[in-house]
Short mmCIF file of C-alpha atoms and ligand atoms in Angstrom, two decimals:
data_model
loop_
_atom_site.label_atom_id
_atom_site.label_comp_id
_atom_site.label_asym_id
_atom_site.label_seq_id
_atom_site.Cartn_x
_atom_site.Cartn_y
_atom_site.Cartn_z
CA MET A 184 9.31 31.15 26.47
CA SER A 185 11.77 32.42 29.47
CA ALA A 186 10.88 31.34 32.55
CA LEU A 187 10.47 34.62 33.90
CA GLN A 188 8.48 36.06 30.85
CA ASP A 189 5.77 32.95 32.07
CA THR A 190 5.80 33.99 35.12
CA THR A 191 5.17 37.60 34.86
CA ARG A 192 2.80 39.03 32.58
CA ALA A 193 2.22 42.15 34.37
CA LEU A 194 5.59 43.43 33.01
CA PRO A 195 6.64 45.11 30.02
CA LEU A 196 9.22 42.77 28.28
CA VAL A 197 10.74 44.87 26.13
CA GLY A 198 13.01 43.97 23.12
CA ARG A 199 11.17 41.10 22.56
CA ALA A 200 7.60 40.67 20.92
CA GLY A 201 6.93 36.96 21.63
CA ALA A 202 8.48 33.60 22.72
CA PRO A 203 11.75 33.81 20.35
CA ALA A 204 14.98 35.84 20.93
CA PRO A 205 15.84 38.35 18.63
CA PRO A 206 18.19 37.02 16.04
CA VAL A 207 21.91 37.71 16.91
CA ARG A 208 23.50 40.98 15.14
CA ILE A 209 25.15 42.11 17.71
CA VAL A 210 27.98 40.72 19.74
CA HIS A 211 28.97 42.40 23.10
CA LEU A 212 32.16 41.87 24.97
CA GLY A 213 32.39 42.31 28.57
CA LEU A 214 28.71 40.90 29.84
CA GLY A 215 28.05 42.90 33.14
CA ALA A 216 25.76 45.26 34.62
CA PHE A 217 26.35 48.11 32.76
CA HIS A 218 26.05 46.71 29.61
CA ARG A 219 22.65 45.27 30.44
CA SER A 220 21.11 48.71 31.67
CA HIS A 221 22.59 50.60 29.15
CA GLN A 222 23.45 48.82 25.25
CA ALA A 223 20.81 46.10 25.67
CA TRP A 224 18.48 48.64 27.59
CA PHE A 225 19.03 51.01 24.21
CA THR A 226 18.67 48.30 21.82
CA ALA A 227 15.50 46.54 23.62
CA HIS A 228 13.84 50.23 23.33
CA ALA A 229 14.34 50.65 19.42
CA PRO A 230 11.84 50.51 17.50
CA ASP A 231 13.44 47.79 15.49
CA ALA A 232 14.59 45.55 18.64
CA ALA A 233 12.75 42.38 17.37
CA GLU A 234 15.59 42.28 14.60
CA TRP A 235 18.66 43.08 16.65
CA GLY A 236 19.45 40.50 19.39
CA ILE A 237 22.66 40.54 21.36
CA ALA A 238 24.91 37.52 21.98
CA ALA A 239 26.89 38.59 25.20
CA PHE A 240 29.90 37.15 26.09
CA THR A 241 31.25 37.73 29.45
CA GLY A 242 35.06 38.89 30.67
CA ARG A 243 36.54 37.25 33.67
CA ARG A 244 34.20 34.87 34.93
CA PRO A 245 31.47 32.84 33.59
CA ASP A 246 28.73 33.18 36.16
CA ALA A 247 26.71 35.97 34.80
CA ALA A 248 26.54 34.03 31.36
CA ARG A 249 25.49 30.84 33.48
CA THR A 250 22.66 32.95 35.16
CA LEU A 251 21.57 34.78 32.63
CA SER A 252 21.35 31.62 30.10
CA ALA A 253 18.75 30.08 32.91
CA GLN A 254 16.73 32.79 32.27
CA ASP A 255 17.00 32.78 28.30
CA GLY A 256 18.91 36.00 28.77
CA VAL A 257 15.80 38.20 30.06
CA PHE A 258 16.47 40.18 33.10
CA THR A 259 14.66 42.58 35.08
CA LEU A 260 15.89 46.34 35.21
CA ILE A 261 14.94 48.25 38.31
CA GLU A 262 15.00 51.65 37.54
CA ARG A 263 15.57 53.28 40.81
CA GLY A 264 14.12 56.81 40.81
CA PRO A 265 14.24 59.22 44.18
CA ASP A 266 10.65 58.15 44.46
CA GLY A 267 10.42 54.81 44.23
CA ASP A 268 11.20 51.63 41.79
CA ARG A 269 9.86 50.89 38.44
CA PHE A 270 10.45 47.35 37.02
CA GLU A 271 10.74 46.00 33.33
CA LEU A 272 11.97 43.00 31.60
CA VAL A 273 14.80 43.38 28.91
CA GLY A 274 14.74 40.80 26.38
CA SER A 275 17.38 42.16 23.80
CA ILE A 276 19.79 39.77 25.18
CA ALA A 277 19.47 36.79 22.94
CA GLU A 278 22.41 34.50 24.13
CA ALA A 279 24.50 34.88 27.15
CA VAL A 280 28.10 33.21 26.36
CA ASP A 281 30.88 32.26 28.79
CA GLY A 282 33.69 34.63 27.24
CA ALA A 283 36.26 31.46 27.10
CA ASP A 284 34.11 30.12 24.45
CA THR A 285 36.25 31.59 21.59
CA ALA A 286 34.67 29.03 19.33
CA ARG A 287 31.03 30.47 19.29
CA LEU A 288 32.75 34.05 19.27
CA GLY A 289 34.45 33.14 16.32
CA GLU A 290 31.33 31.57 14.67
CA LEU A 291 29.10 34.81 15.04
CA LEU A 292 31.91 37.33 14.42
CA ALA A 293 32.59 34.82 10.81
CA ALA A 294 28.58 35.24 10.55
CA PRO A 295 27.82 37.92 7.65
CA THR A 296 24.42 38.70 10.11
CA THR A 297 26.61 40.18 12.44
CA SER A 298 26.92 43.97 12.17
CA ILE A 299 27.97 45.23 15.57
CA VAL A 300 30.33 44.30 17.97
CA THR A 301 29.69 46.81 21.56
CA LEU A 302 32.63 46.68 24.14
CA THR A 303 32.57 47.15 27.88
CA VAL A 304 36.03 45.81 28.64
CA THR A 305 37.07 48.38 31.27
CA GLU A 306 39.35 51.53 30.52
CA ALA A 307 42.37 49.55 31.68
CA VAL A 308 42.12 46.64 29.25
CA TYR A 309 42.84 48.34 26.07
CA GLU A 310 46.51 49.08 27.57
CA ARG A 311 47.13 45.23 28.17
CA ASP A 312 48.87 42.81 25.68
CA ASP A 313 47.93 39.34 26.99
CA ASP A 314 46.84 36.88 24.47
CA ASP A 315 43.54 36.11 26.78
CA SER A 316 42.19 39.46 26.71
CA PRO A 317 38.43 40.19 25.33
CA LEU A 318 40.29 42.52 22.53
CA ALA A 319 42.84 39.61 21.71
CA ARG A 320 39.69 37.24 21.51
CA LEU A 321 38.06 40.19 19.29
CA VAL A 322 41.14 39.95 17.07
CA ARG A 323 41.09 36.43 16.45
CA GLY A 324 37.44 36.86 15.71
CA LEU A 325 37.88 39.52 12.97
CA ALA A 326 40.30 36.42 11.50
CA ALA A 327 37.76 34.33 11.46
CA ARG A 328 35.38 36.92 9.72
CA ARG A 329 38.21 37.88 7.30
CA ALA A 330 38.32 34.19 6.52
CA ALA A 331 34.81 33.57 5.94
CA GLY A 332 34.28 36.58 3.80
CA GLY A 333 31.69 38.10 6.11
CA GLY A 334 32.29 41.51 5.29
CA GLY A 335 32.42 45.07 7.20
CA LEU A 336 31.19 45.74 10.86
CA ALA A 337 31.47 48.33 13.20
CA VAL A 338 33.35 48.06 16.90
CA VAL A 339 31.59 50.36 19.28
CA SER A 340 33.71 51.33 22.37
CA CYS A 341 31.44 52.13 25.58
CA ASP A 342 33.97 52.23 27.79
CA ASN A 343 34.92 55.41 29.75
CA LEU A 344 37.91 56.49 27.91
CA ALA A 345 38.49 59.89 26.07
CA ARG A 346 38.58 59.18 22.22
CA ASN A 347 37.26 55.40 22.91
CA GLY A 348 36.85 54.51 19.28
CA GLU A 349 40.72 55.73 18.26
CA VAL A 350 41.88 53.81 21.33
CA ALA A 351 39.91 50.71 20.43
CA GLU A 352 41.09 50.71 17.03
CA ALA A 353 45.00 51.23 18.12
CA ALA A 354 44.11 48.60 20.39
CA VAL A 355 43.03 46.08 17.79
CA LEU A 356 45.48 47.17 15.12
CA ARG A 357 48.39 46.58 17.76
CA ARG A 358 46.87 43.10 18.35
CA ALA A 359 46.58 42.40 14.79
CA ALA A 360 49.99 43.71 13.25
CA ALA A 361 51.76 40.40 13.36
CA ASP A 362 49.37 39.16 10.54
CA PRO A 363 50.15 42.29 8.07
CA GLY A 364 47.17 40.88 5.49
CA LEU A 365 44.56 41.18 8.75
CA ALA A 366 45.42 44.55 9.52
CA GLY A 367 44.96 45.75 6.15
CA TRP A 368 41.40 43.95 6.18
CA ILE A 369 40.66 45.63 9.34
CA ARG A 370 41.83 49.23 7.92
CA GLU A 371 39.25 48.59 5.13
CA HIS A 372 36.45 46.90 6.69
CA VAL A 373 35.79 47.62 10.20
CA THR A 374 34.67 50.87 11.50
CA PHE A 375 35.81 52.35 14.85
CA VAL A 376 32.95 54.24 16.35
CA GLY A 377 33.27 56.34 19.34
CA THR A 378 30.75 56.69 21.85
CA SER A 379 30.08 58.75 25.45
CA VAL A 380 27.94 56.40 27.65
CA ASP A 381 26.46 57.37 31.00
CA ARG A 382 24.02 55.75 33.29
CA ILE A 383 25.08 55.04 36.92
CA THR A 384 24.48 51.53 37.30
CA PRO A 385 25.56 50.29 41.19
CA ARG A 386 26.34 46.80 42.02
CA THR A 387 23.25 44.56 42.32
CA THR A 388 22.94 43.26 45.99
CA PRO A 389 20.72 40.35 47.39
CA ASP A 390 18.18 42.76 48.80
CA ASP A 391 17.55 43.62 44.84
CA VAL A 392 16.76 39.78 44.22
CA ALA A 393 14.79 39.73 47.15
CA GLU A 394 12.51 43.12 46.12
CA VAL A 395 12.07 42.00 42.73
CA ALA A 396 10.82 38.28 44.36
CA ALA A 397 8.48 40.26 46.82
CA ARG A 398 7.29 43.09 44.15
CA CYS A 399 6.95 41.27 40.66
CA GLY A 400 6.39 37.83 41.98
CA TYR A 401 9.13 35.81 40.28
CA ARG A 402 12.71 35.11 41.05
CA ASP A 403 15.39 37.05 39.10
CA GLU A 404 18.95 36.04 39.69
CA ALA A 405 20.28 38.71 38.10
CA PRO A 406 18.06 42.14 38.13
CA VAL A 407 19.97 45.35 37.49
CA VAL A 408 19.91 48.75 39.14
CA ALA A 409 19.80 51.76 37.51
CA GLU A 410 19.16 55.29 37.97
CA PRO A 411 16.30 56.81 35.34
CA PHE A 412 18.94 58.59 33.62
CA ALA A 413 20.49 57.44 30.58
CA ASN A 414 22.62 58.73 28.17
CA TRP A 415 24.35 57.78 24.92
CA ILE A 416 25.95 59.84 22.50
CA LEU A 417 27.73 58.74 19.27
CA ALA A 418 30.17 59.47 16.49
CA GLY A 419 31.17 57.06 13.31
CA GLU A 420 29.98 54.84 10.81
CA PHE A 421 28.10 51.62 10.47
CA PRO A 422 28.75 49.68 7.29
CA ALA A 423 26.55 46.92 8.09
CA GLY A 424 23.63 48.91 9.49
CA ARG A 425 22.51 49.59 13.18
CA PRO A 426 19.29 49.45 15.36
CA ARG A 427 17.72 52.97 15.55
CA TRP A 428 19.00 53.49 18.72
CA GLU A 429 18.35 57.27 18.24
CA ASP A 430 14.58 56.52 18.47
CA ALA A 431 15.31 55.12 21.90
CA GLY A 432 17.02 58.65 23.17
CA ALA A 433 20.70 57.84 21.72
CA GLN A 434 22.29 61.04 19.98
CA PHE A 435 24.62 60.88 16.96
CA VAL A 436 26.81 63.79 16.61
CA GLU A 437 29.68 64.74 13.99
CA ASP A 438 32.25 65.31 16.55
CA LEU A 439 32.36 63.36 20.18
CA GLU A 440 35.02 65.07 21.76
CA PRO A 441 33.25 68.01 23.55
CA PHE A 442 30.88 65.68 24.90
CA GLU A 443 33.13 63.13 26.10
CA ASN A 444 34.92 65.85 27.69
CA ARG A 445 31.89 66.94 29.55
CA LYS A 446 31.52 63.39 30.72
CA LEU A 447 34.65 62.28 31.66
CA TRP A 448 35.34 65.47 33.45
CA LEU A 449 32.05 66.33 35.34
CA LEU A 450 30.30 63.29 35.92
CA ASN A 451 33.55 61.11 36.21
CA GLY A 452 36.07 63.27 37.23
CA ALA A 453 33.28 64.50 40.34
CA HIS A 454 32.93 60.80 41.04
CA SER A 455 36.62 60.10 41.37
CA ILE A 456 37.26 63.21 43.85
CA LEU A 457 34.26 61.90 45.86
CA ALA A 458 35.51 58.06 45.83
CA TYR A 459 38.76 59.28 47.37
CA ALA A 460 38.02 62.08 49.51
CA GLY A 461 34.76 60.53 50.84
CA GLN A 462 36.50 57.38 51.76
CA LEU A 463 39.33 58.81 53.41
CA ARG A 464 36.71 60.86 55.57
CA GLY A 465 34.78 57.88 56.41
CA HIS A 466 31.90 58.00 53.48
CA ALA A 467 30.65 54.69 51.80
CA THR A 468 28.14 56.07 49.22
CA VAL A 469 28.60 58.72 46.49
CA ALA A 470 25.31 60.42 48.06
CA GLU A 471 26.95 60.49 51.72
CA ALA A 472 30.18 61.94 50.26
CA LEU A 473 28.15 64.82 48.42
CA ALA A 474 26.55 65.75 51.50
CA ASP A 475 29.95 66.90 53.19
CA PRO A 476 30.93 70.17 52.68
CA ASP A 477 34.56 69.68 52.13
CA CYS A 478 33.83 67.01 49.57
CA ARG A 479 31.01 69.21 47.74
CA ALA A 480 33.33 72.05 47.75
CA ALA A 481 36.31 70.25 46.28
CA MET A 482 34.17 68.80 43.38
CA GLU A 483 32.62 72.16 42.59
CA ALA A 484 36.14 73.89 42.43
CA PHE A 485 37.07 70.95 39.86
CA TRP A 486 34.15 71.89 37.91
CA ASP A 487 34.57 75.11 37.76
CA GLU A 488 38.21 74.82 36.51
CA ALA A 489 36.89 71.93 34.40
CA ALA A 490 34.62 73.97 32.76
CA ARG A 491 36.55 76.84 31.46
CA HIS A 492 38.00 74.08 28.97
CA LEU A 493 34.30 73.04 28.10
CA THR A 494 33.22 75.86 25.70
CA HIS A 495 31.11 73.90 22.77
CA PRO A 496 27.90 75.99 22.44
CA GLY A 497 25.77 72.85 22.57
CA LEU A 498 27.03 71.68 25.98
CA ASP A 499 24.83 73.69 28.58
CA VAL A 500 27.27 73.08 31.44
CA PRO A 501 25.22 75.13 34.05
CA GLY A 502 22.18 72.83 33.48
CA TYR A 503 24.58 69.75 33.21
CA ARG A 504 26.04 70.56 36.78
CA GLU A 505 22.88 71.04 37.87
CA ALA A 506 21.31 67.27 36.94
CA LEU A 507 24.52 65.87 38.30
CA VAL A 508 23.73 67.21 41.73
CA ALA A 509 20.51 65.71 41.45
CA ARG A 510 21.43 62.53 40.18
CA PHE A 511 24.21 62.19 42.87
CA SER A 512 22.07 63.20 45.61
CA ASN A 513 19.50 60.42 44.84
CA PRO A 514 18.97 58.62 48.36
CA ARG A 515 17.90 55.36 46.76
CA ILE A 516 20.87 54.73 44.83
CA ALA A 517 23.46 53.07 46.89
CA HIS A 518 26.40 53.90 44.58
CA HIS A 519 29.53 52.31 46.68
CA LEU A 520 33.06 54.82 46.69
CA ALA A 521 35.04 51.77 46.82
CA GLN A 522 33.49 50.64 43.20
CA ILE A 523 34.46 53.86 41.80
CA ALA A 524 37.86 54.06 43.18
CA ALA A 525 38.82 50.96 41.10
CA ASP A 526 41.59 51.60 38.71
CA GLY A 527 42.48 54.89 40.00
CA THR A 528 45.93 55.17 37.62
CA THR A 529 43.93 54.89 34.59
CA LYS A 530 40.82 56.67 35.49
CA LEU A 531 42.62 59.75 36.74
CA ARG A 532 44.58 59.97 33.21
CA MET A 533 41.18 60.73 31.95
CA ARG A 534 39.41 62.71 34.45
CA ALA A 535 42.09 64.92 36.22
CA VAL A 536 45.22 64.68 33.64
CA PRO A 537 43.65 66.37 30.67
CA VAL A 538 42.10 69.15 32.84
CA LEU A 539 45.44 69.98 34.82
CA SER A 540 47.36 69.98 31.71
CA ALA A 541 44.69 72.34 29.98
CA GLU A 542 44.68 74.92 33.27
CA LEU A 543 48.78 74.33 33.13
CA ARG A 544 48.85 75.57 29.66
CA ALA A 545 46.60 78.53 30.02
CA GLY A 546 49.18 79.78 32.59
CA ARG A 547 47.22 78.68 35.78
CA SER A 548 47.69 75.78 38.58
CA GLY A 549 44.92 73.69 37.98
CA VAL A 550 44.58 73.21 41.85
CA ALA A 551 41.13 71.43 42.05
CA ALA A 552 42.61 68.52 39.63
CA SER A 553 45.54 68.41 41.81
CA ARG A 554 43.37 67.98 44.64
CA MET A 555 41.67 65.07 42.82
CA ILE A 556 45.30 63.52 42.14
CA SER A 557 46.40 64.22 45.66
CA ALA A 558 43.38 63.06 47.26
CA TRP A 559 43.79 59.59 45.43
CA MET A 560 47.49 59.71 46.59
CA ASP A 561 46.08 59.68 50.30
CA PHE A 562 43.58 56.83 49.63
CA VAL A 563 46.66 54.42 48.52
CA SER A 564 48.61 55.53 50.94
CA SER A 565 45.93 55.02 53.82
CA GLY A 566 46.58 51.53 53.67
CA ALA A 567 43.62 50.99 51.02
CA ALA A 568 46.10 49.68 48.28
CA GLY A 569 47.27 46.86 50.56
CA GLN A 570 44.17 45.45 50.83
CA ASP A 571 42.37 42.26 49.24
CA GLY A 572 39.91 44.27 46.96
CA PHE A 573 42.45 47.18 45.73
CA GLN A 574 41.82 46.87 42.09
CA ASP A 575 44.51 48.83 39.79
CA PRO A 576 46.18 47.99 36.41
CA LEU A 577 49.53 49.01 38.01
CA ARG A 578 48.96 47.45 41.62
CA ASP A 579 51.99 46.30 42.18
CA ALA A 580 53.85 49.58 41.45
CA VAL A 581 51.09 51.73 43.38
CA LEU A 582 51.94 49.66 46.11
CA GLU A 583 55.58 50.10 46.08
CA ALA A 584 55.61 53.62 45.60
CA ALA A 585 53.12 54.19 48.63
CA THR A 586 55.88 52.82 50.50
CA LEU A 587 58.04 55.75 50.08
CA GLU A 588 57.99 58.89 52.13
CA GLY A 589 57.04 62.29 51.53
CA ARG A 590 57.74 64.28 48.06
CA GLU A 591 59.14 61.43 46.66
CA ARG A 592 56.08 58.96 47.28
CA THR A 593 53.95 61.97 45.55
CA GLN A 594 56.47 62.02 42.60
CA ALA A 595 56.22 58.18 42.10
CA LEU A 596 52.66 57.89 42.49
CA LEU A 597 52.52 60.71 40.09
CA ALA A 598 54.99 59.25 37.54
CA LEU A 599 51.81 55.92 37.69
CA VAL A 600 49.32 58.24 36.35
CA SER A 601 51.21 60.79 34.18
CA PRO A 602 55.10 60.80 33.53
CA ALA A 603 55.41 63.87 31.98
CA LEU A 604 53.77 65.67 34.77
CA ALA A 605 56.12 63.89 37.41
CA ASP A 606 58.85 65.51 35.35
CA ASP A 607 57.32 68.74 36.33
CA ALA A 608 58.84 69.70 39.53
CA VAL A 609 56.57 72.86 40.22
CA VAL A 610 53.47 70.07 39.64
CA VAL A 611 54.82 67.62 41.97
CA SER A 612 55.49 70.34 44.60
CA ARG A 613 51.90 71.67 44.15
CA ILE A 614 50.44 68.26 44.50
CA ASP A 615 52.61 67.66 47.52
CA ALA A 616 51.49 70.46 49.64
CA LEU A 617 48.05 69.51 48.97
CA ARG A 618 48.47 65.97 50.56
CA GLY A 619 46.38 65.47 53.39
CA SER A 620 44.07 68.49 52.71
CA LEU A 621 41.01 66.48 52.40
CA THR A 622 41.72 63.72 55.09
CA SER A 623 39.42 64.19 57.86
C1 CS2 B 851 32.30 55.26 37.62
C2 CS2 B 851 31.20 55.27 36.49
O1 CS2 B 851 33.03 53.64 38.33
C3 CS2 B 851 33.29 54.80 37.83
O2 CS2 B 851 34.19 55.16 37.80
O3 CS2 B 851 32.70 56.84 37.44
O4 CS2 B 851 31.16 53.81 36.37
C4 CS2 B 851 30.16 56.18 36.02
O5 CS2 B 851 29.29 55.64 37.29
C5 CS2 B 851 29.32 56.04 35.02
O6 CS2 B 851 30.43 56.29 33.97
C6 CS2 B 851 28.12 56.82 34.58
O7 CS2 B 851 27.64 56.80 33.65
#
């Protein structure tokens, strides 16, 4: 029985009926707050949760594995609504493992009982080819499965990338290419499921830990805060089965693209505008930036532009926009702009570039998408890129480009987001002309 479960009988423990943790059938790479508020939460809420335990491996640092292991994988989800907090104990993580423990990963992936690998490794990791990345570890684990005759399984990317299933497949096959037998086996046995994931999950603070202690009467070192809203849309095959996530609110569709575009452009795109313009104008959180009329206008203009390319009849763009304004305005969620601002080169490629390119193809200027990019340029040129906390897969190149001046700087920075757009002199000039327009 978990230490937390012992002390709190008043709270529901979802995803774990009694003392034993559910058997591991899902391996997750990238144990962080978002995995816990999203995939672990959906799995815990599936009616067959007792059959589907998760072994979650950390990415860069082992800390989360240590903290969670000390609590038998059980953690508190603080559902933070506009009117108050609700608490629940999530029991679907059966094992929390240090990502460096590749022996355990190999063992679990070789086991025929393991049916699914979910990923939250961040957008930038799919592009990285080093031997120690979670995807390199995954490929070694798949080799172990092949050797053991473990059979097919599904790899489910839960990162905020367009066509994340295909991107994951290409990234895995690229790493497996040195072993043609393995690459062939992966093609035949492993499916790559695409998903659109959504739940705003701000970083946990010491105040949240204290709040759980005060309100629930026990000490949880690793609670997770999330908004009440949660959404998961999936497309693809599961050769070895899956939990009944649809009964926990997930949606299975044939064609994911319209849904992922709606989410990446309207939610994440708006986030990026607010993150860069908002910080330039002295705001710290999404709710604060949204209350600034200039940030709000830039966001709405981008939504109008993006909406022209969101024409699938099932999308209800006006309703989605309205819901987003309510979600972003939640005054009790302190979603820090600095957290969203990270990895700008990768994120803008998913959030601004497709809308800008679609507008250019339609013979229009794409001014609102261009303004998102120019706000990022102003942000990285403002000294932010030189600071310790600044994170980007192309950090050094961003820093170097930011030292240039004028239009040259605009072009060099744009080349890091989209070489094709940087070759278009009209686009460069247009973005250059927008520089400074959202700085206070
Ligand atoms: C955010 C996302 O940090 C970011 O880039 O835009 O993490 C966003 O909060 C989630 O995708 C919401 O589902």
